Coordinates of C-alpha atoms in Angstrom, one line a residue:
Chain A
G1 CA -47.6 56.7 36.7
Y2 CA -47.8 53.4 38.5
S3 CA -51.4 52.8 37.7
Q4 CA -50.6 52.7 33.9
L5 CA -48.1 49.8 34.2
P6 CA -49.3 46.6 32.5
R7 CA -49.5 44.9 35.9
S8 CA -51.7 47.7 37.2
V9 CA -54.0 47.7 34.2
H10 CA -54.2 43.9 33.6
G11 CA -53.5 42.7 37.1
L12 CA -51.8 39.4 37.7
T13 CA -51.8 38.4 34.0
G14 CA -50.0 41.7 33.2
A15 CA -47.0 40.7 35.4
P16 CA -44.7 38.4 33.5
E17 CA -43.6 36.6 36.7
W18 CA -47.1 35.6 37.6
P19 CA -47.0 32.1 36.0
A20 CA -43.8 31.4 38.0
I21 CA -45.5 32.6 41.2
R22 CA -48.6 30.7 40.5
A23 CA -46.6 27.5 40.1
Q24 CA -45.3 27.9 43.6
L25 CA -48.7 28.6 45.3
P26 CA -50.3 26.1 47.6
D27 CA -53.9 25.0 47.2
L28 CA -55.7 27.9 48.7
K29 CA -58.9 26.1 49.4
D30 CA -60.1 26.9 53.0
K31 CA -57.0 28.9 53.7
R32 CA -56.9 32.2 55.6
V33 CA -54.7 34.4 53.5
L34 CA -52.5 37.4 54.2
D35 CA -51.6 39.7 51.3
L36 CA -48.8 42.0 52.3
G37 CA -48.6 45.1 50.1
C38 CA -51.8 44.2 48.3
G39 CA -51.9 47.3 46.2
F40 CA -55.1 47.2 44.0
G41 CA -56.1 43.9 45.5
W42 CA -55.5 41.7 42.4
F43 CA -54.0 38.8 44.4
S44 CA -56.5 39.2 47.3
R45 CA -59.4 38.7 44.9
W46 CA -57.6 35.9 43.0
A47 CA -57.0 34.0 46.3
K48 CA -60.7 34.3 47.3
E49 CA -61.8 33.1 43.8
H50 CA -59.4 30.1 44.2
G51 CA -60.9 28.9 47.5
A52 CA -59.5 31.0 50.3
T53 CA -61.9 31.4 53.2
S54 CA -60.8 34.9 54.0
V55 CA -58.1 37.4 52.8
L56 CA -56.6 40.3 54.7
G57 CA -54.9 42.7 52.2
L58 CA -52.6 45.3 53.7
D59 CA -51.0 48.3 52.0
L60 CA -49.5 51.6 53.0
S61 CA -51.3 53.4 50.1
E62 CA -54.8 54.6 50.9
K63 CA -55.2 55.5 47.3
M64 CA -54.5 52.0 46.2
L65 CA -56.7 50.5 48.8
S66 CA -59.5 52.8 47.9
R67 CA -59.4 51.4 44.3
A68 CA -59.0 47.9 45.7
K69 CA -62.1 48.3 47.8
S70 CA -64.1 49.7 44.9
E71 CA -63.2 46.7 42.7
T72 CA -63.9 44.1 45.4
H73 CA -67.4 42.9 46.1
D74 CA -66.8 40.2 48.7
D75 CA -67.1 40.4 52.4
A76 CA -64.5 37.8 53.0
I77 CA -61.8 40.1 51.7
E78 CA -60.7 42.9 54.1
Y79 CA -58.4 45.7 53.3
E80 CA -56.5 47.7 55.9
V81 CA -54.0 50.5 55.7
S82 CA -50.8 49.2 57.3
D83 CA -47.2 50.2 57.4
L84 CA -45.3 46.9 57.1
E85 CA -42.4 48.4 59.1
Q86 CA -44.8 48.5 62.1
L87 CA -46.9 45.5 61.3
A88 CA -48.8 43.9 64.2
L89 CA -50.8 40.7 63.6
P90 CA -52.7 38.3 65.7
K91 CA -50.7 35.1 66.4
T92 CA -51.2 31.7 64.6
V93 CA -54.2 32.6 62.5
Y94 CA -53.1 32.6 58.9
D95 CA -52.5 29.6 56.6
F96 CA -50.7 31.4 53.8
A97 CA -48.8 34.7 53.5
Y98 CA -48.1 36.3 50.1
S99 CA -46.3 39.5 49.1
S100 CA -45.5 40.8 45.6
L101 CA -42.7 43.4 45.2
A102 CA -43.1 45.1 48.5
F103 CA -40.3 43.9 50.9
H104 CA -37.5 45.8 49.2
Y105 CA -39.1 49.0 50.6
I106 CA -38.8 47.6 54.1
K107 CA -35.9 48.6 56.3
D108 CA -36.3 46.1 59.1
F109 CA -36.9 42.9 57.3
N110 CA -36.0 40.7 60.3
K111 CA -38.7 42.3 62.4
L112 CA -41.3 41.9 59.6
V113 CA -40.3 38.2 59.1
A114 CA -40.6 37.5 62.8
T115 CA -44.1 39.1 62.8
I116 CA -45.2 37.1 59.8
F117 CA -43.8 33.9 61.3
Q118 CA -45.8 34.4 64.5
A119 CA -49.0 35.1 62.5
L120 CA -48.8 31.9 60.6
V121 CA -50.0 28.4 61.7
P122 CA -47.3 25.7 61.8
G123 CA -46.9 24.2 58.3
A124 CA -48.1 27.4 56.6
Q125 CA -46.4 28.6 53.4
F126 CA -45.0 32.0 52.8
T127 CA -44.3 33.1 49.2
F128 CA -43.1 36.4 48.1
T129 CA -41.3 38.3 45.4
I130 CA -38.8 41.2 45.8
E131 CA -36.6 43.1 43.5
H132 CA -33.5 41.0 43.0
P133 CA -30.4 42.3 44.8
I134 CA -28.5 42.2 41.5
F135 CA -31.1 44.7 40.2
M136 CA -31.0 46.9 43.3
A137 CA -27.3 47.0 44.2
P138 CA -25.6 49.2 41.6
T139 CA -24.7 52.8 42.0
S140 CA -25.8 53.4 38.4
P141 CA -28.5 50.7 37.7
A142 CA -28.8 51.1 33.9
W143 CA -27.9 48.9 31.0
S144 CA -24.8 49.7 29.0
N145 CA -22.6 48.0 26.4
D146 CA -19.1 46.6 26.7
D147 CA -16.4 47.0 24.1
E148 CA -17.7 44.1 22.1
G149 CA -21.2 45.5 22.0
Q150 CA -22.6 43.1 24.5
R151 CA -25.3 44.4 26.8
I152 CA -24.1 44.5 30.4
W153 CA -25.5 45.3 33.8
P154 CA -23.0 47.4 35.7
L155 CA -23.0 45.5 39.0
N156 CA -21.2 47.0 42.0
H157 CA -21.8 47.5 45.7
Y158 CA -23.4 44.1 45.9
S159 CA -22.3 43.5 49.4
V160 CA -23.0 47.0 50.6
E161 CA -26.4 46.6 52.2
G162 CA -28.7 49.5 52.9
E163 CA -30.5 52.3 51.2
R164 CA -30.8 52.8 47.5
K165 CA -32.5 55.9 46.1
T166 CA -34.3 55.7 42.7
D167 CA -36.5 58.0 40.7
W168 CA -39.0 55.4 39.7
F169 CA -42.4 57.2 39.2
A170 CA -41.6 59.4 42.2
K171 CA -38.4 61.2 43.0
G172 CA -36.1 59.8 45.7
V173 CA -38.0 56.6 46.5
I174 CA -35.9 54.7 49.1
K175 CA -35.4 51.0 48.8
H176 CA -33.3 48.7 51.0
H177 CA -30.8 46.5 49.4
R178 CA -30.0 43.2 51.0
T179 CA -27.9 40.4 49.6
L180 CA -29.8 37.2 48.6
G181 CA -27.9 35.4 51.4
T182 CA -29.2 37.9 54.0
T183 CA -32.8 37.6 52.8
L184 CA -32.7 33.8 53.0
N185 CA -30.8 33.7 56.3
T186 CA -33.4 36.1 57.8
L187 CA -36.1 33.6 56.9
I188 CA -34.1 30.6 58.3
T189 CA -33.1 32.2 61.6
N190 CA -36.7 33.1 62.2
G191 CA -37.7 29.5 61.8
F192 CA -38.8 29.2 58.2
E193 CA -37.6 26.4 56.0
I194 CA -36.6 27.5 52.4
R195 CA -38.7 25.6 49.9
H196 CA -37.9 27.3 46.6
V197 CA -35.7 30.1 45.3
Q198 CA -36.2 31.4 41.8
E199 CA -34.3 34.2 40.2
W200 CA -37.1 35.0 37.7
A201 CA -36.3 34.9 34.0
P202 CA -38.8 34.9 31.1
T203 CA -39.6 31.7 29.3
R204 CA -38.7 31.3 25.6
E205 CA -42.4 31.8 24.8
Q206 CA -42.5 35.0 26.8
V207 CA -39.5 36.4 25.0
S208 CA -40.9 35.6 21.6
Q209 CA -44.1 37.4 22.6
Y210 CA -42.4 40.3 24.4
P211 CA -38.9 40.7 23.0
E212 CA -38.2 43.4 25.5
L213 CA -38.1 40.7 28.2
L214 CA -34.9 39.3 26.7
E215 CA -32.8 41.7 28.9
E216 CA -34.1 39.9 32.0
I217 CA -32.0 37.0 31.0
D218 CA -28.9 39.0 31.4
R219 CA -29.6 40.0 34.9
P220 CA -32.6 38.9 37.1
M221 CA -34.9 41.7 38.1
M222 CA -37.0 39.7 40.5
L223 CA -36.5 37.1 43.2
L224 CA -39.2 34.6 44.1
V225 CA -38.9 32.8 47.4
S226 CA -41.2 30.2 49.0
A227 CA -40.7 29.2 52.6
Q228 CA -42.6 27.2 55.1
K229 CA -43.2 27.6 58.9
R230 CA -42.0 24.4 60.6
Chain B
G1 CA 0.5 28.1 38.6
Y2 CA -2.2 27.0 41.1
S3 CA 0.3 25.7 43.6
Q4 CA 1.6 29.3 44.0
L5 CA -1.7 30.8 45.2
P6 CA -1.8 31.9 48.8
R7 CA -4.4 29.3 49.5
S8 CA -2.0 26.6 48.1
V9 CA 1.0 27.9 49.9
H10 CA -0.6 28.8 53.2
G11 CA -3.5 26.4 53.2
L12 CA -6.8 27.2 54.8
T13 CA -5.4 30.4 56.4
G14 CA -4.4 31.6 53.0
A15 CA -8.0 31.6 51.8
P16 CA -9.8 34.8 52.9
E17 CA -13.1 33.0 53.1
W18 CA -11.8 30.4 55.6
P19 CA -13.0 32.3 58.7
A20 CA -16.5 32.5 57.2
I21 CA -16.4 28.7 56.4
R22 CA -15.1 27.8 59.8
A23 CA -17.9 29.8 61.5
Q24 CA -20.3 27.5 59.7
L25 CA -18.7 24.1 60.5
P26 CA -20.2 21.7 63.0
D27 CA -18.2 20.3 65.8
L28 CA -16.2 17.6 64.0
K29 CA -15.5 15.5 67.1
D30 CA -16.1 11.8 66.3
K31 CA -17.4 12.6 62.9
R32 CA -16.7 10.7 59.7
V33 CA -15.9 13.3 57.2
L34 CA -16.0 13.5 53.4
D35 CA -13.8 16.1 51.6
L36 CA -14.9 16.5 48.0
G37 CA -12.3 18.0 45.9
C38 CA -9.7 17.9 48.7
G39 CA -6.8 19.1 46.6
F40 CA -3.6 19.2 48.7
G41 CA -5.6 17.9 51.7
W42 CA -5.5 21.0 53.9
F43 CA -9.1 20.6 55.1
S44 CA -8.8 16.8 55.4
R45 CA -5.9 17.3 57.9
W46 CA -7.6 20.2 59.7
A47 CA -10.8 18.0 60.2
K48 CA -8.7 15.2 61.7
E49 CA -6.9 17.6 63.9
H50 CA -10.2 18.9 65.1
G51 CA -11.6 15.6 66.3
A52 CA -12.8 13.8 63.2
T53 CA -12.7 10.0 63.5
S54 CA -11.8 9.5 59.8
V55 CA -11.6 11.6 56.6
L56 CA -12.0 10.5 53.0
G57 CA -10.5 13.1 50.7
L58 CA -11.4 12.8 47.0
D59 CA -9.9 14.6 44.1
L60 CA -9.6 14.2 40.3
S61 CA -6.0 15.4 40.3
E62 CA -3.4 12.6 41.1
K63 CA -0.8 15.3 41.3
M64 CA -2.6 17.1 44.1
L65 CA -3.3 13.9 45.9
S66 CA 0.3 12.8 45.7
R67 CA 1.3 16.0 47.5
A68 CA -1.6 15.6 49.9
K69 CA -0.4 12.1 50.8
S70 CA 3.2 13.2 51.2
E71 CA 2.1 15.9 53.7
T72 CA -0.3 13.6 55.6
H73 CA 0.9 11.3 58.3
D74 CA -2.3 9.9 59.7
D75 CA -3.9 6.6 58.9
A76 CA -7.4 7.9 59.6
I77 CA -7.1 10.1 56.5
E78 CA -7.6 8.4 53.2
Y79 CA -7.2 9.9 49.8
E80 CA -8.7 8.6 46.6
V81 CA -8.6 9.7 43.0
S82 CA -12.3 10.3 42.1
D83 CA -14.2 12.1 39.3
L84 CA -17.0 13.8 41.2
E85 CA -19.1 13.5 38.0
Q86 CA -19.1 9.7 38.5
L87 CA -19.0 9.6 42.3
A88 CA -20.1 6.4 44.0
L89 CA -20.2 6.3 47.8
P90 CA -21.5 3.8 50.4
K91 CA -24.8 4.7 51.8
T92 CA -25.4 6.4 55.2
V93 CA -21.9 6.4 56.5
Y94 CA -20.7 10.0 56.7
D95 CA -21.5 12.6 59.3
F96 CA -20.3 15.6 57.5
A97 CA -19.5 16.5 53.9
Y98 CA -17.3 19.4 52.8
S99 CA -16.2 20.9 49.5
S100 CA -14.2 23.9 48.7
L101 CA -14.5 25.5 45.2
A102 CA -15.0 22.3 43.3
F103 CA -18.6 22.0 42.3
H104 CA -18.6 24.7 39.6
Y105 CA -16.6 22.2 37.6
I106 CA -19.4 19.7 37.8
K107 CA -21.9 19.4 35.0
D108 CA -24.4 17.1 36.7
F109 CA -24.8 18.8 40.0
N110 CA -28.1 17.1 40.7
K111 CA -26.6 13.6 40.4
L112 CA -23.7 14.6 42.7
V113 CA -26.0 16.0 45.3
A114 CA -28.2 12.9 45.3
T115 CA -25.1 10.8 45.8
I116 CA -23.9 12.9 48.7
F117 CA -27.3 12.9 50.3
Q118 CA -27.4 9.1 50.2
A119 CA -23.9 8.9 51.7
L120 CA -24.7 11.0 54.7
V121 CA -26.5 9.9 57.9
P122 CA -29.7 11.7 58.8
G123 CA -29.0 15.0 60.5
A124 CA -25.6 15.3 58.8
Q125 CA -24.4 18.7 57.7
F126 CA -23.1 19.5 54.2
T127 CA -21.1 22.7 53.8
F128 CA -19.5 23.9 50.5
T129 CA -18.2 26.8 48.6
I130 CA -18.5 27.4 44.9
E131 CA -17.7 30.3 42.6
H132 CA -20.6 32.7 42.9
P133 CA -22.9 32.7 39.8
I134 CA -22.4 36.4 39.5
F135 CA -18.7 35.8 39.1
M136 CA -19.2 33.0 36.6
A137 CA -22.0 34.3 34.4
P138 CA -20.6 37.1 32.2
T139 CA -19.4 36.7 28.7
S140 CA -16.4 39.0 29.6
P141 CA -15.8 38.5 33.3
A142 CA -13.4 41.4 33.9
W143 CA -13.7 44.6 35.9
S144 CA -14.2 47.8 34.0
N145 CA -15.2 51.4 34.9
D146 CA -18.4 53.2 34.1
D147 CA -18.6 56.8 32.9
E148 CA -18.3 58.1 36.4
G149 CA -15.2 56.1 37.1
Q150 CA -16.9 53.6 39.3
R151 CA -15.6 50.0 39.2
I152 CA -18.3 47.7 37.7
W153 CA -18.6 44.0 37.1
P154 CA -20.1 43.6 33.6
L155 CA -22.9 41.1 34.4
N156 CA -24.8 39.4 31.6
H157 CA -26.1 36.0 30.7
Y158 CA -27.0 35.4 34.4
S159 CA -29.9 33.2 33.5
V160 CA -28.1 31.3 30.7
E161 CA -27.0 28.2 32.6
G162 CA -24.3 26.0 31.2
E163 CA -20.7 26.0 30.2
R164 CA -18.3 28.9 30.7
K165 CA -14.7 28.7 29.4
T166 CA -11.9 30.5 31.2
D167 CA -8.2 30.6 30.9
W168 CA -7.4 30.5 34.6
F169 CA -4.0 28.8 34.9
A170 CA -4.9 26.4 32.1
K171 CA -6.4 27.3 28.7
G172 CA -10.0 26.5 28.2
V173 CA -11.0 25.2 31.6
I174 CA -14.7 24.5 31.5
K175 CA -16.9 25.5 34.4
H176 CA -20.7 25.1 34.7
H177 CA -22.7 28.1 35.5
R178 CA -25.9 27.7 37.5
T179 CA -28.0 30.4 39.1
L180 CA -28.0 30.6 42.8
G181 CA -31.6 29.5 42.8
T182 CA -30.8 26.3 40.8
T183 CA -28.0 25.4 43.3
L184 CA -30.3 25.8 46.3
N185 CA -33.3 24.1 44.7
T186 CA -31.1 21.2 43.7
L187 CA -30.3 20.7 47.4
I188 CA -33.9 21.2 48.5
T189 CA -35.4 18.7 46.0
N190 CA -32.8 16.1 47.0
G191 CA -33.9 16.4 50.6
F192 CA -31.5 18.8 52.1
E193 CA -32.7 21.7 54.3
I194 CA -30.9 25.0 53.7
R195 CA -29.2 26.3 56.9
H196 CA -27.1 29.2 55.7
V197 CA -26.3 31.0 52.5
Q198 CA -23.4 33.4 52.4
E199 CA -22.3 35.5 49.5
W200 CA -18.8 35.9 50.8
A201 CA -17.4 39.4 51.2
P202 CA -14.3 40.4 53.1
T203 CA -14.6 41.9 56.6
R204 CA -13.4 45.5 57.3
E205 CA -10.3 44.1 58.9
Q206 CA -9.5 41.9 55.9
V207 CA -9.9 44.9 53.6
S208 CA -7.5 47.0 55.6
Q209 CA -5.0 44.2 55.7
Y210 CA -5.4 43.2 52.0
P211 CA -6.8 46.3 50.1
E212 CA -7.1 44.2 46.9
L213 CA -10.0 42.4 48.6
L214 CA -12.1 45.6 48.3
E215 CA -13.3 44.6 44.9
E216 CA -15.0 41.5 46.3
I217 CA -17.5 43.9 47.9
D218 CA -18.6 45.1 44.4
R219 CA -19.5 41.6 43.3
P220 CA -19.3 38.3 45.3
M221 CA -16.7 35.8 44.0
M222 CA -17.7 33.0 46.3
L223 CA -20.8 31.4 47.6
L224 CA -20.9 29.5 50.8
V225 CA -23.8 27.1 51.5
S226 CA -24.7 25.0 54.5
A227 CA -27.4 22.4 54.3
Q228 CA -28.6 19.5 56.5
K229 CA -29.9 16.1 55.6
R230 CA -33.3 15.7 57.3

């Protein structure tokens, strides 16, 4: 199950996109940090270790939070069960918001972004990853080969936004596909300024260490976005 | 050839993405406009008719510019042969820059964006379309069907930036593939603020009028970006 994934066992360093995320993070010293979809709390603890004053980690999974709590020994890190679809936060109190691979489960992204925007102080950064829409869109999201034996990703329904059902670890998990344009425009119309957009691909070094990452070069699986509250 | 395309025969209204572009245009009244890759001058004339003070249309093709000139009877519209790879422009003199489906032929996009940024006045808008990277990336960019008979776009090499050769109207035309992230980050690092990102898809009305547009919903062919000089 999910807890056996490299990123669950080894934490941040088990996620190949972590170096790219880390390169986009602001200095966390004296920052009040929001970790949306914190899971086992890997980033919450990392943020605290890197200077954050306080961290609020939110997740829907009580099971994940219970492991997060048992592995965290720091009163400045708080964990709370929270459905991001119904998120309510105090206004203008956080200096940085972070989320890793959670927002593609959210139906009402606009509402969530508005809530996050309100919760941040002016100038605060917001950095998140989601599954890339190219990865989410297809009716049959599985590699195949073309007539010349080239690996291809069978893209279709890219502009058909809405539900996608997958059987990843659990049957019938529902994700919400949005085009890249919609994701960015939602940030912009809510007042965020886009600072960086990265369609994550492994580095040469990563591919030579983990050859299975090569397929990520054919179609991006993850999208990394950094934005800033004006 | 190219001059027989609906967009060449009917101009702006022959381009299905025109309503989407038009919705993103600023009020052109009293604006000095730059039209990069102006072709037959359709947009240059439209801009002047919609209030622009002056328009400079640039294109590499003398043949296209010759038709543009013959169809333009307005001293406030100037056309010049120009290789956008070597573009030089006066500083801080234009109020709006526009380009339709030209920048995917440009190798050094960063240099071009820097030149455009310098040529614009603070607050000026920059709106352009390019071929979408999903459209440009594949080694075999042609529709096929999967085992269930679904139309699919065989995406691969998305993160492999660089040359793509196609035989569109002329043999061996060279285009330059960049990820969407690279295109946006190039604007951002040059000082532009991203205002709108649209992966163009036809409306329901357009599909019922032109059923062949339905495939554009499976994978976007065009990308529309609006940015603003701070």
